[in-house]
Amino acid sequence: DVKVTQSSRYLVKRTGEKVFLECVQDMDHENMFWYRQDPGLGLRLIYFSYDVKMKEKGDIPEGYSVSREKKERFSLILESASTNQTSMYLCRAGGASYGYTFGSGTRLTVV
Amino acid sequence: AQSVTQLDSQVPVFEEAPVELRCNYSSSVSVYLFWYVQYPNQGLQLLLKYLSGSTLVKGINGFEAEFNKSQTSFHLRKPSVHISDTAEYFCAVTSRNSGNTPLVFGKGTRLSVIA
């Protein structure tokens, strides 16, 4: 089975901290995506990447950046965390034939 | 651009009853369609997908969905639900023309199975 691993299930950070959310895939796929999920809003795309060192903005990139130095790793960065970034963050990798595999999610709370 | 509408935000149903979760999409190009399930505090798990071929797609846990191009729908069904099916369900669409187009999700339907 293909696997997407998010390094933390739960995180609590203070306002203003720099936060790194890590995502690693083992399927050697070019495509990786970061979403946030909020009640009543579904999943919203933050950033995505189709190859190493490339990135594309999704629907809600403000307040976030990403890094893809290696094919298997896609990091989401909150430069200065704010309380409105409290959310569930989901990483996804793969293409249509895989059905796009998701990680188990990171629930981030910013206090 | 694509969009997805899940017509019901919450669906309560008694155990062993049938259920249908509705999904309509909008797209100017041909699409791939997906249903995902999310259990509390977990990531999304693929239930089934429509890429091509038969419009009736069977997935895991006894779920199936039918692609209806004329109605632009991809409704999810199960003939007899269990308590363990209580979860949130997401419909998603992407363009068939490019394998790199991001998935667009509906806002989800919360299925509650009542004993």
Tab-separated table of C-alpha atoms in Angstrom:
chain	number	residue	atom	x	y	z
A	1	ASP	CA	0.000	0.000	0.000
A	2	VAL	CA	1.115	3.530	-0.708
A	3	LYS	CA	1.636	5.611	2.367
A	4	VAL	CA	1.521	9.308	3.239
A	5	THR	CA	2.862	10.173	6.676
A	6	GLN	CA	2.293	13.388	8.568
A	7	SER	CA	4.790	13.673	11.375
A	8	SER	CA	2.467	15.038	14.067
A	9	ARG	CA	-1.129	14.149	14.890
A	10	TYR	CA	-1.603	17.002	17.348
A	11	LEU	CA	0.298	20.267	17.780
A	12	VAL	CA	-0.197	23.234	20.076
A	13	LYS	CA	1.696	26.414	19.238
A	14	ARG	CA	1.706	29.989	20.451
A	15	THR	CA	0.697	32.987	18.386
A	16	GLY	CA	3.664	34.323	16.437
A	17	GLU	CA	5.624	31.067	16.405
A	18	LYS	CA	7.001	29.635	13.177
A	19	VAL	CA	5.404	26.242	12.583
A	20	PHE	CA	6.507	23.430	10.281
A	21	LEU	CA	4.137	20.650	9.239
A	22	GLU	CA	5.865	17.757	7.532
A	23	CYS	CA	4.492	15.297	5.017
A	24	VAL	CA	6.348	12.323	3.533
A	25	GLN	CA	5.164	9.953	0.793
A	26	ASP	CA	6.600	6.616	-0.244
A	27	MET	CA	5.089	6.325	-3.732
A	28	ASP	CA	7.712	8.372	-5.609
A	29	HIS	CA	4.963	10.559	-7.037
A	30	GLU	CA	5.432	14.060	-8.345
A	31	ASN	CA	2.188	15.511	-6.989
A	32	MET	CA	1.727	16.609	-3.384
A	33	PHE	CA	-0.899	18.871	-1.839
A	34	TRP	CA	-1.722	20.611	1.432
A	35	TYR	CA	-5.315	21.262	2.555
A	36	ARG	CA	-6.899	22.646	5.649
A	37	GLN	CA	-10.220	21.352	6.875
A	38	ASP	CA	-12.673	23.400	8.925
A	39	PRO	CA	-16.236	22.550	10.006
A	40	GLY	CA	-18.779	23.583	7.408
A	41	LEU	CA	-16.094	24.608	4.907
A	42	GLY	CA	-14.852	21.215	3.747
A	43	LEU	CA	-11.283	20.909	2.470
A	44	ARG	CA	-9.601	23.965	1.059
A	45	LEU	CA	-6.398	23.806	-0.949
A	46	ILE	CA	-3.479	25.819	0.448
A	47	TYR	CA	-0.518	24.914	-1.787
A	48	PHE	CA	0.513	22.129	-4.107
A	49	SER	CA	3.603	20.931	-5.885
A	50	TYR	CA	4.121	18.975	-9.105
A	51	ASP	CA	7.847	18.497	-8.741
A	52	VAL	CA	10.863	19.163	-6.566
A	53	LYS	CA	11.466	22.842	-5.893
A	54	MET	CA	8.253	23.900	-7.561
A	55	LYS	CA	5.062	25.123	-5.882
A	56	GLU	CA	1.709	26.526	-6.841
A	57	LYS	CA	-0.736	28.550	-4.761
A	58	GLY	CA	-4.058	26.992	-4.018
A	59	ASP	CA	-7.230	28.747	-2.968
A	60	ILE	CA	-6.067	30.050	0.428
A	61	PRO	CA	-2.265	30.518	0.438
A	62	GLU	CA	-2.181	33.653	2.596
A	63	GLY	CA	-0.175	33.171	5.774
A	64	TYR	CA	1.452	29.968	4.513
A	65	SER	CA	4.489	28.928	2.516
A	66	VAL	CA	5.829	25.537	1.424
A	67	SER	CA	9.085	23.779	0.749
A	68	ARG	CA	9.831	20.818	-1.495
A	69	GLU	CA	13.534	20.091	-1.501
A	70	LYS	CA	13.120	16.344	-2.034
A	71	LYS	CA	10.489	14.473	-4.007
A	72	GLU	CA	9.162	12.541	-1.037
A	73	ARG	CA	8.808	15.471	1.373
A	74	PHE	CA	6.473	18.466	1.227
A	75	SER	CA	6.513	20.878	4.149
A	76	LEU	CA	3.902	23.468	5.046
A	77	ILE	CA	5.211	26.501	6.919
A	78	LEU	CA	3.280	28.992	8.986
A	79	GLU	CA	5.684	31.917	9.178
A	80	SER	CA	3.920	33.520	12.159
A	81	ALA	CA	1.087	31.410	13.494
A	82	SER	CA	-2.219	33.076	14.260
A	83	THR	CA	-5.317	31.802	16.037
A	84	ASN	CA	-7.297	31.734	12.773
A	85	GLN	CA	-4.882	29.075	11.546
A	86	THR	CA	-6.177	26.636	14.153
A	87	SER	CA	-7.414	23.798	11.980
A	88	MET	CA	-6.950	20.253	10.751
A	89	TYR	CA	-4.231	20.080	8.098
A	90	LEU	CA	-4.232	17.261	5.569
A	91	CYS	CA	-1.497	16.274	3.144
A	92	ARG	CA	-2.225	14.361	-0.054
A	93	ALA	CA	-0.021	12.689	-2.656
A	94	GLY	CA	-0.479	10.786	-5.891
A	95	GLY	CA	-2.643	10.942	-8.985
A	96	ALA	CA	-6.032	9.762	-10.182
A	97	SER	CA	-5.003	6.150	-10.679
A	98	TYR	CA	-3.950	5.948	-7.027
A	99	GLY	CA	-7.099	7.663	-5.829
A	100	TYR	CA	-4.923	10.299	-4.223
A	101	THR	CA	-3.724	9.066	-0.829
A	102	PHE	CA	-4.144	11.231	2.255
A	103	GLY	CA	-2.116	11.381	5.434
A	104	SER	CA	-3.857	10.964	8.778
A	105	GLY	CA	-3.894	14.709	9.426
A	106	THR	CA	-2.358	17.168	11.886
A	107	ARG	CA	-4.687	18.988	14.225
A	108	LEU	CA	-3.029	22.323	14.968
A	109	THR	CA	-4.157	24.575	17.777
A	110	VAL	CA	-2.714	28.090	17.996
A	111	VAL	CA	-3.155	29.767	21.373
B	1	ALA	CA	-12.929	25.141	-13.076
B	2	GLN	CA	-14.883	22.491	-11.242
B	3	SER	CA	-17.196	22.681	-8.254
B	4	VAL	CA	-18.955	20.109	-6.088
B	5	THR	CA	-22.205	20.393	-4.177
B	6	GLN	CA	-23.123	17.905	-1.501
B	7	LEU	CA	-26.793	18.508	-1.054
B	8	ASP	CA	-27.120	17.330	2.535
B	9	SER	CA	-24.841	18.465	5.325
B	10	GLN	CA	-26.222	15.852	7.744
B	11	VAL	CA	-28.001	12.559	7.145
B	12	PRO	CA	-29.361	10.575	10.093
B	13	VAL	CA	-30.433	7.013	9.316
B	14	PHE	CA	-31.386	3.939	11.322
B	15	GLU	CA	-29.101	0.925	11.378
B	16	GLU	CA	-29.752	-1.579	8.571
B	17	ALA	CA	-31.675	1.023	6.547
B	18	PRO	CA	-30.491	2.069	3.072
B	19	VAL	CA	-28.795	5.419	2.560
B	20	GLU	CA	-28.005	7.728	-0.340
B	21	LEU	CA	-25.585	10.642	-0.040
B	22	ARG	CA	-26.027	13.071	-2.877
B	23	CYS	CA	-23.292	14.755	-4.881
B	24	ASN	CA	-23.603	17.043	-7.901
B	25	TYR	CA	-20.685	18.543	-9.761
B	26	SER	CA	-20.082	21.281	-12.265
B	27	SER	CA	-17.376	21.137	-14.905
B	28	SER	CA	-16.763	22.313	-18.454
B	29	VAL	CA	-14.486	19.322	-19.140
B	30	SER	CA	-14.597	15.596	-18.540
B	31	VAL	CA	-13.967	14.583	-14.979
B	32	TYR	CA	-12.782	11.942	-12.565
B	33	LEU	CA	-14.939	11.537	-9.466
B	34	PHE	CA	-14.192	10.272	-5.968
B	35	TRP	CA	-15.844	9.583	-2.637
B	36	TYR	CA	-13.839	9.689	0.590
B	37	VAL	CA	-14.757	8.800	4.158
B	38	GLN	CA	-13.340	10.453	7.257
B	39	TYR	CA	-13.675	8.953	10.721
B	40	PRO	CA	-13.229	11.257	13.746
B	41	ASN	CA	-9.710	12.679	14.086
B	42	GLN	CA	-8.437	10.760	11.091
B	43	GLY	CA	-7.417	11.557	7.540
B	44	LEU	CA	-9.486	10.811	4.445
B	45	GLN	CA	-9.801	7.268	3.150
B	46	LEU	CA	-10.773	6.539	-0.440
B	47	LEU	CA	-14.125	4.742	-0.719
B	48	LEU	CA	-14.355	4.543	-4.495
B	49	LYS	CA	-13.487	6.342	-7.694
B	50	TYR	CA	-14.841	6.744	-11.194
B	51	LEU	CA	-12.176	7.115	-13.876
B	52	SER	CA	-13.826	5.507	-16.916
B	53	GLY	CA	-15.867	2.488	-17.994
B	54	SER	CA	-18.941	1.281	-16.128
B	55	THR	CA	-20.922	4.096	-14.570
B	56	LEU	CA	-21.723	1.965	-11.510
B	57	VAL	CA	-18.697	1.862	-9.272
B	58	LYS	CA	-18.317	-0.442	-6.301
B	59	GLY	CA	-16.124	0.524	-3.388
B	60	ILE	CA	-15.080	-0.651	0.023
B	61	ASN	CA	-17.384	-1.339	2.977
B	62	GLY	CA	-20.334	-2.186	0.704
B	63	PHE	CA	-20.678	1.294	-0.804
B	64	GLU	CA	-21.364	1.997	-4.450
B	65	ALA	CA	-21.877	5.102	-6.552
B	66	GLU	CA	-23.352	5.805	-9.961
B	67	PHE	CA	-21.957	8.365	-12.377
B	68	ASN	CA	-24.733	10.136	-14.242
B	69	LYS	CA	-23.282	12.455	-16.854
B	70	SER	CA	-26.579	13.996	-17.940
B	71	GLN	CA	-27.495	14.817	-14.343
B	72	THR	CA	-23.881	15.690	-13.434
B	73	SER	CA	-24.285	13.562	-10.343
B	74	PHE	CA	-22.296	10.935	-8.473
B	75	HIS	CA	-24.515	9.777	-5.612
B	76	LEU	CA	-23.203	7.343	-3.013
B	77	ARG	CA	-25.390	4.474	-1.809
B	78	LYS	CA	-25.373	1.605	0.627
B	79	PRO	CA	-28.277	-0.853	0.918
B	80	SER	CA	-27.887	-1.476	4.662
B	81	VAL	CA	-25.813	0.731	6.958
B	82	HIS	CA	-24.008	-0.196	10.163
B	83	ILE	CA	-23.172	1.829	13.224
B	84	SER	CA	-19.550	1.777	12.084
B	85	ASP	CA	-20.504	3.764	8.949
B	86	THR	CA	-21.021	6.856	11.093
B	87	ALA	CA	-18.517	9.308	9.635
B	88	GLU	CA	-18.159	12.284	7.332
B	89	TYR	CA	-18.236	11.660	3.598
B	90	PHE	CA	-16.687	13.862	0.934
B	91	CYS	CA	-17.294	13.904	-2.785
B	92	ALA	CA	-14.471	15.216	-4.983
B	93	VAL	CA	-13.854	15.961	-8.660
B	94	THR	CA	-10.859	16.659	-10.853
B	95	SER	CA	-10.364	17.317	-14.521
B	96	ARG	CA	-9.696	14.270	-16.661
B	97	ASN	CA	-7.675	16.338	-19.097
B	98	SER	CA	-4.737	16.894	-16.822
B	99	GLY	CA	-3.463	14.431	-14.253
B	100	ASN	CA	-2.103	17.313	-12.255
B	101	THR	CA	-5.297	19.237	-11.610
B	102	PRO	CA	-6.020	19.486	-7.878
B	103	LEU	CA	-9.062	17.763	-6.432
B	104	VAL	CA	-12.036	19.978	-5.639
B	105	PHE	CA	-14.065	18.819	-2.642
B	106	GLY	CA	-17.619	19.230	-1.519
B	107	LYS	CA	-18.240	20.486	2.000
B	108	GLY	CA	-19.036	17.037	3.305
B	109	THR	CA	-22.034	15.066	4.543
B	110	ARG	CA	-22.108	13.812	8.084
B	111	LEU	CA	-23.748	10.389	8.207
B	112	SER	CA	-25.096	9.404	11.619
B	113	VAL	CA	-26.296	5.821	11.987
B	114	ILE	CA	-28.761	5.352	14.828
B	115	ALA	CA	-29.154	2.029	16.650
